[in-house]
XYZ file of C-alpha atoms in Angstrom:
286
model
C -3.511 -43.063 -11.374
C -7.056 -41.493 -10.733
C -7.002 -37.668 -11.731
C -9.065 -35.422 -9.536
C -12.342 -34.303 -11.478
C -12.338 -30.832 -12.070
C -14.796 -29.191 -10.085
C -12.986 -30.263 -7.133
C -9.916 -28.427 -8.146
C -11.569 -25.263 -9.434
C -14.124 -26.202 -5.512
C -10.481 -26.527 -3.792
C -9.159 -22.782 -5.453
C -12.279 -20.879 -4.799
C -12.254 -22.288 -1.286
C -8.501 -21.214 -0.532
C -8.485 -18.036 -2.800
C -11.271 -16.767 -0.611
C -9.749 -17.715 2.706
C -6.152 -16.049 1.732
C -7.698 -13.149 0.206
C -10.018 -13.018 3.314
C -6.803 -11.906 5.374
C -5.756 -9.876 2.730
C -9.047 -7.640 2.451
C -8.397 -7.335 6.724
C -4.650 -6.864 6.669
C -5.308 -2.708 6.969
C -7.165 -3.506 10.432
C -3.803 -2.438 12.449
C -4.105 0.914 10.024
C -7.468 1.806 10.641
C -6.517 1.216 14.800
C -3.990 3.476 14.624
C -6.193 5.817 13.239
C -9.215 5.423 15.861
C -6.472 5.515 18.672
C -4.898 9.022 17.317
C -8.765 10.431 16.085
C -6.949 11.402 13.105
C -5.943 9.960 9.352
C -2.675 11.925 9.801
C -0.394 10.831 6.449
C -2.901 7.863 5.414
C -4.271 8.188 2.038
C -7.761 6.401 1.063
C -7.231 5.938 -2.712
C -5.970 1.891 -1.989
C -9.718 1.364 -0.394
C -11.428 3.251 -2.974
C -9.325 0.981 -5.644
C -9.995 -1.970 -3.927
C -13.998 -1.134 -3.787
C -14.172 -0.431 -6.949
C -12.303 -3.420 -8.246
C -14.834 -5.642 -5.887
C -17.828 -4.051 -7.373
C -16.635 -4.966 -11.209
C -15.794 -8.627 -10.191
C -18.873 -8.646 -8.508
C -20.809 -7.326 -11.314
C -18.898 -10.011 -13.706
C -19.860 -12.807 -11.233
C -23.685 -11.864 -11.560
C -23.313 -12.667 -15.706
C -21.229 -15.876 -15.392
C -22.171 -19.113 -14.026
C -20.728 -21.482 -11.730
C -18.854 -18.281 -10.013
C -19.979 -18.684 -6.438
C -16.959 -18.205 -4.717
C -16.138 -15.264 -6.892
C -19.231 -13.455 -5.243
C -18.375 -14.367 -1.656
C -15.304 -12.898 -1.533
C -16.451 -9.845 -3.718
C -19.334 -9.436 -1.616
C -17.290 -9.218 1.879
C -14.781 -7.065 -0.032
C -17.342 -4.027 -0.769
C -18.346 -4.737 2.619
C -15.073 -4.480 4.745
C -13.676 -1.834 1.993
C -17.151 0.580 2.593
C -16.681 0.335 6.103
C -12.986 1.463 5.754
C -13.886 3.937 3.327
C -16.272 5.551 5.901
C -14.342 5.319 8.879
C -11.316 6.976 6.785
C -14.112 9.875 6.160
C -15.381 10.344 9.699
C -11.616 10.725 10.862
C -10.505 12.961 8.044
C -9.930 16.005 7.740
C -11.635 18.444 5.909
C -9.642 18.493 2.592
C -8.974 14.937 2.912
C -12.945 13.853 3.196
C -13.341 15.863 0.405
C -11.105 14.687 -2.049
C -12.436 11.075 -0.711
C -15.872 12.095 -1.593
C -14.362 13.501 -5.067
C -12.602 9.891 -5.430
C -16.002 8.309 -4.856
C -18.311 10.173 -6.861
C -16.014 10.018 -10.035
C -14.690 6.309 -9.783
C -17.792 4.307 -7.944
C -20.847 5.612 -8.402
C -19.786 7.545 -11.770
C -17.570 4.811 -13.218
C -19.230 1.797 -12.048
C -22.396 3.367 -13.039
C -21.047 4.187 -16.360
C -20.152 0.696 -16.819
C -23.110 -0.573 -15.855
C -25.514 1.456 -17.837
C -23.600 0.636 -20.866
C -23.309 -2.446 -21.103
C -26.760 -3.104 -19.713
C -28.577 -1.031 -22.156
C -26.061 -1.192 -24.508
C -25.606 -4.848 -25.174
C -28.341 -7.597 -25.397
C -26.766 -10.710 -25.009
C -25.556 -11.908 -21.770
C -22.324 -13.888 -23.438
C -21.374 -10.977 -25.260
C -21.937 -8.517 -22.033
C -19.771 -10.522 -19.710
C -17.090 -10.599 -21.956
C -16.879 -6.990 -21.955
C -17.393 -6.784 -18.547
C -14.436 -9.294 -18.137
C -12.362 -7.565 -20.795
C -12.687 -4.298 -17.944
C -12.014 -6.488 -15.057
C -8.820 -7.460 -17.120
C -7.395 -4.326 -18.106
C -8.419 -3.342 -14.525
C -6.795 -5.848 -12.725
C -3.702 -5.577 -14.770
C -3.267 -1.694 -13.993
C -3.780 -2.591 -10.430
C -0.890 -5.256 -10.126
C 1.573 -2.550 -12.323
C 1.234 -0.807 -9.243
C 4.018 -1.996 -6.742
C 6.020 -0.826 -9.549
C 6.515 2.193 -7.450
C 7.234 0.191 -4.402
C 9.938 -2.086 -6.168
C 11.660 0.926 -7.405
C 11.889 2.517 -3.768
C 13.320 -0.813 -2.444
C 16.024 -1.114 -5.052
C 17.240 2.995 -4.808
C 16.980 2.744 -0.811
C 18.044 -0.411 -0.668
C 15.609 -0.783 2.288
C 12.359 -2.693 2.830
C 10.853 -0.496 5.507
C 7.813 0.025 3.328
C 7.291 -3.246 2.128
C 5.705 -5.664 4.703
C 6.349 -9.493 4.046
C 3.406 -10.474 5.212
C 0.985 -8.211 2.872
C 3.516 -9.678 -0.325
C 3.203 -13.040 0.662
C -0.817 -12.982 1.085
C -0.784 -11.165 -2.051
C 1.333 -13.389 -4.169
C -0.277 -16.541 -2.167
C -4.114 -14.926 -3.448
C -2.848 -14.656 -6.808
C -1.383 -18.139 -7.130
C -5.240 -19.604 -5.995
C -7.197 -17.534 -8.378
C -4.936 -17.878 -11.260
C -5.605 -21.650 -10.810
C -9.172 -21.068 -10.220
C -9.477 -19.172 -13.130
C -7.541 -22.055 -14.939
C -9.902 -24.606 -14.255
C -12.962 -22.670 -14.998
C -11.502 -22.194 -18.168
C -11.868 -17.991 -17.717
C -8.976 -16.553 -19.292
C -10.362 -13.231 -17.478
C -9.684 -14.245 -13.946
C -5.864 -16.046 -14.620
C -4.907 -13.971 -17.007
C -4.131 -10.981 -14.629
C -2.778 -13.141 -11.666
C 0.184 -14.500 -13.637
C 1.110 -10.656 -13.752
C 0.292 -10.227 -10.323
C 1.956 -13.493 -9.130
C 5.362 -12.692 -11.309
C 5.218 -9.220 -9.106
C 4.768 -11.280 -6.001
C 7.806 -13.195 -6.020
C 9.743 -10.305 -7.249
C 8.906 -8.287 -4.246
C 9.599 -11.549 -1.835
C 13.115 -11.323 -3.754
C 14.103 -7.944 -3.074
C 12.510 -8.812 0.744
C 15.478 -11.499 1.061
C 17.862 -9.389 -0.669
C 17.530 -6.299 1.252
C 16.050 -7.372 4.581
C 19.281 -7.011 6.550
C 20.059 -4.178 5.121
C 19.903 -0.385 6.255
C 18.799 2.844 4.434
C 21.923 3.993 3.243
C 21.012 7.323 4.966
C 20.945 5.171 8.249
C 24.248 3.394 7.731
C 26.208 7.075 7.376
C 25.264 7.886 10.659
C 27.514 7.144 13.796
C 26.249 6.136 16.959
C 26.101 8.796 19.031
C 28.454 7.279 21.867
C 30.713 6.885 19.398
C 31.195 10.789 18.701
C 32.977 13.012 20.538
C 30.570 15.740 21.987
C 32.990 18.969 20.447
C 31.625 21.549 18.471
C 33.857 24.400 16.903
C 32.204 27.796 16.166
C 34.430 30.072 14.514
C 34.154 33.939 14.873
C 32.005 33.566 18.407
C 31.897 37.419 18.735
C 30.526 38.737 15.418
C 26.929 38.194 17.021
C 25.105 38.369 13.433
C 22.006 36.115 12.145
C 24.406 35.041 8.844
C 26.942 34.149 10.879
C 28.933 30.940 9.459
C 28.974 28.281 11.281
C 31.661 25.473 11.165
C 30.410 22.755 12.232
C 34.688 20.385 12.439
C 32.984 17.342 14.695
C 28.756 17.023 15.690
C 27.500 14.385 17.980
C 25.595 14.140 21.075
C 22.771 16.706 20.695
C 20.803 14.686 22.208
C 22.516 15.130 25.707
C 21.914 18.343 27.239
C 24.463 21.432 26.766
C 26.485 22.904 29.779
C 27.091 26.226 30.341
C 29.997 26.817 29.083
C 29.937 24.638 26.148
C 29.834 25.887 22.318
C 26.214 25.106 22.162
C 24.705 26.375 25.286
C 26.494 29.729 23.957
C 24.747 29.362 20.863
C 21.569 28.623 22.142
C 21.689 31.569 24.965
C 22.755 33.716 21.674
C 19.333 33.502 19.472
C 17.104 32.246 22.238
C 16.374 28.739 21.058
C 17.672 25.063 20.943
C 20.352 24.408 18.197
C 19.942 22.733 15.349
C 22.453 20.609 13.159
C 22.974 21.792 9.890
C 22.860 18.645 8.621
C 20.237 16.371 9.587
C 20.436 12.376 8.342
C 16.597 11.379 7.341
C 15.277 8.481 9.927
């Protein structure tokens, strides 16, 4: 049986490692339209982009000392490219304390850090072998932080037993991305470039785990609360005519506050009492 020559495989998992981490570098385009539409960043953070530039700038920077690393500078290359024009758009929507601490992000971790790193090693160290390997060594310990992080995520999945906040798509591209450049890596015999995709394929299929697990089920939260056509609409106030701001309110059955009060309801009482709409006193999170 003829075995494929190795440049064709390590050809083959450049060529699909940059097409799947293509989609991956584009998969915050529905973020970044929600964001035009609204002319504001509301709760977005830019730390993932600033991550992700950075991280593209030291692979690029590796690629330049290595040879035979083509496809590792193509996909580098587009990802400071689409990441910088995230990065400003985030900053022309942002608000003022939010630009700044952007700027702050980018002065300390690109162009101080990646400067940093370049000066060093550049002026520092002589031979080209012996630089890339220390470049490598930080794209390493780099990458490996980076994949720790959906540590967080996996936590929040298993306490809220909910996968709201972890889309299936972005896990699969992810673990898909790692799978081709851990091969890639493989074949070009670079122990820098596999190494850190076995971590960050093991965290893949854990997350595509907990997806199947937990993908038919609701936030706890959600499954205590009744539909609202299910509840009777009574509510019980006790000691109506002491008409004072600490007054205690027992609250026997609560349901349909959605619907508006009557009259001579409980509630429209209440409301006509301290001039406002009522509120529950408890409130289930959404």
């Amino acid at each position: 049986m003829a075995t494929i020559p190795t440049h064709w495989l390590i050809l083959t998992f450049g060529l699909l490692g940059n097409v799947v981490s293509f989609m991956v570098f584009l998969a915050p385009l529905p973020t970044f339209y929600t964001i035009h539409k609204k002319k504001s960043t509301q709760g977005f953070q830019c730390i993932p982009y600033v991550v992700a530039l950075f991280s593209a700038m030291l692979w690029l920077y590796y690629a330049s000392l290595k040879a035979n690393t083509t496809l590792l500078v193509t996909i580098n290359s587009f990802g400071c490219f689409i990441e910088t024009i995230y990065i400003s758009f985030f900053l022309y929507y942002a608000h003022k304390k939010a630009r700044i601490q952007t700027m702050k992000m980018l002065v300390l971790l690109v162009v101080a850090g990646f400067g940093l790193i370049v000066a060093l090693t550049h002026f520092l160290v002589k031979e080209m072998i012996t630089r890339a390997q220390i470049v490598g060594w930080i794209c390493l310990i780099f990458s490996l932080c980076v994949f720790v992080a959906p540590l967080g995520i996996l936590r929040q999945v298993i306490r809220t037993k909910s996968v709201e906040y972890m889309p299936f798509l972005l896990s699969l591209f992810l673990t898909l991305s790692a799978v081709m450049w851990f091969f890639y890596g493989l074949f070009l015999k670079d122990y820098n470039i596999w190494v850190p995709n076995v971590l960050g394929f093991t965290f893949g299929i854990i997350q595509m785990v907990l997806y199947v697990i937990y993908k038919d089920k609701k936030n706890t939260n959600d499954q205590q609360k009744l539909p609202t056509d299910q509840v009777p609409n009574h509510v019980f106030i006790l000691d109506q005519a002491e008409k004072l701001p600490e007054q205690i309110i027992d609250i026997v059955k609560l349901g349909g506050l959605n619907n508006k009060p009557t009259e001579k309801s409980p509630v429209a009482s209440l409301h006509q009492q301290y001039g406002g709409p009522p509120r529950p006193l408890v409130q289930a999170s959404a």
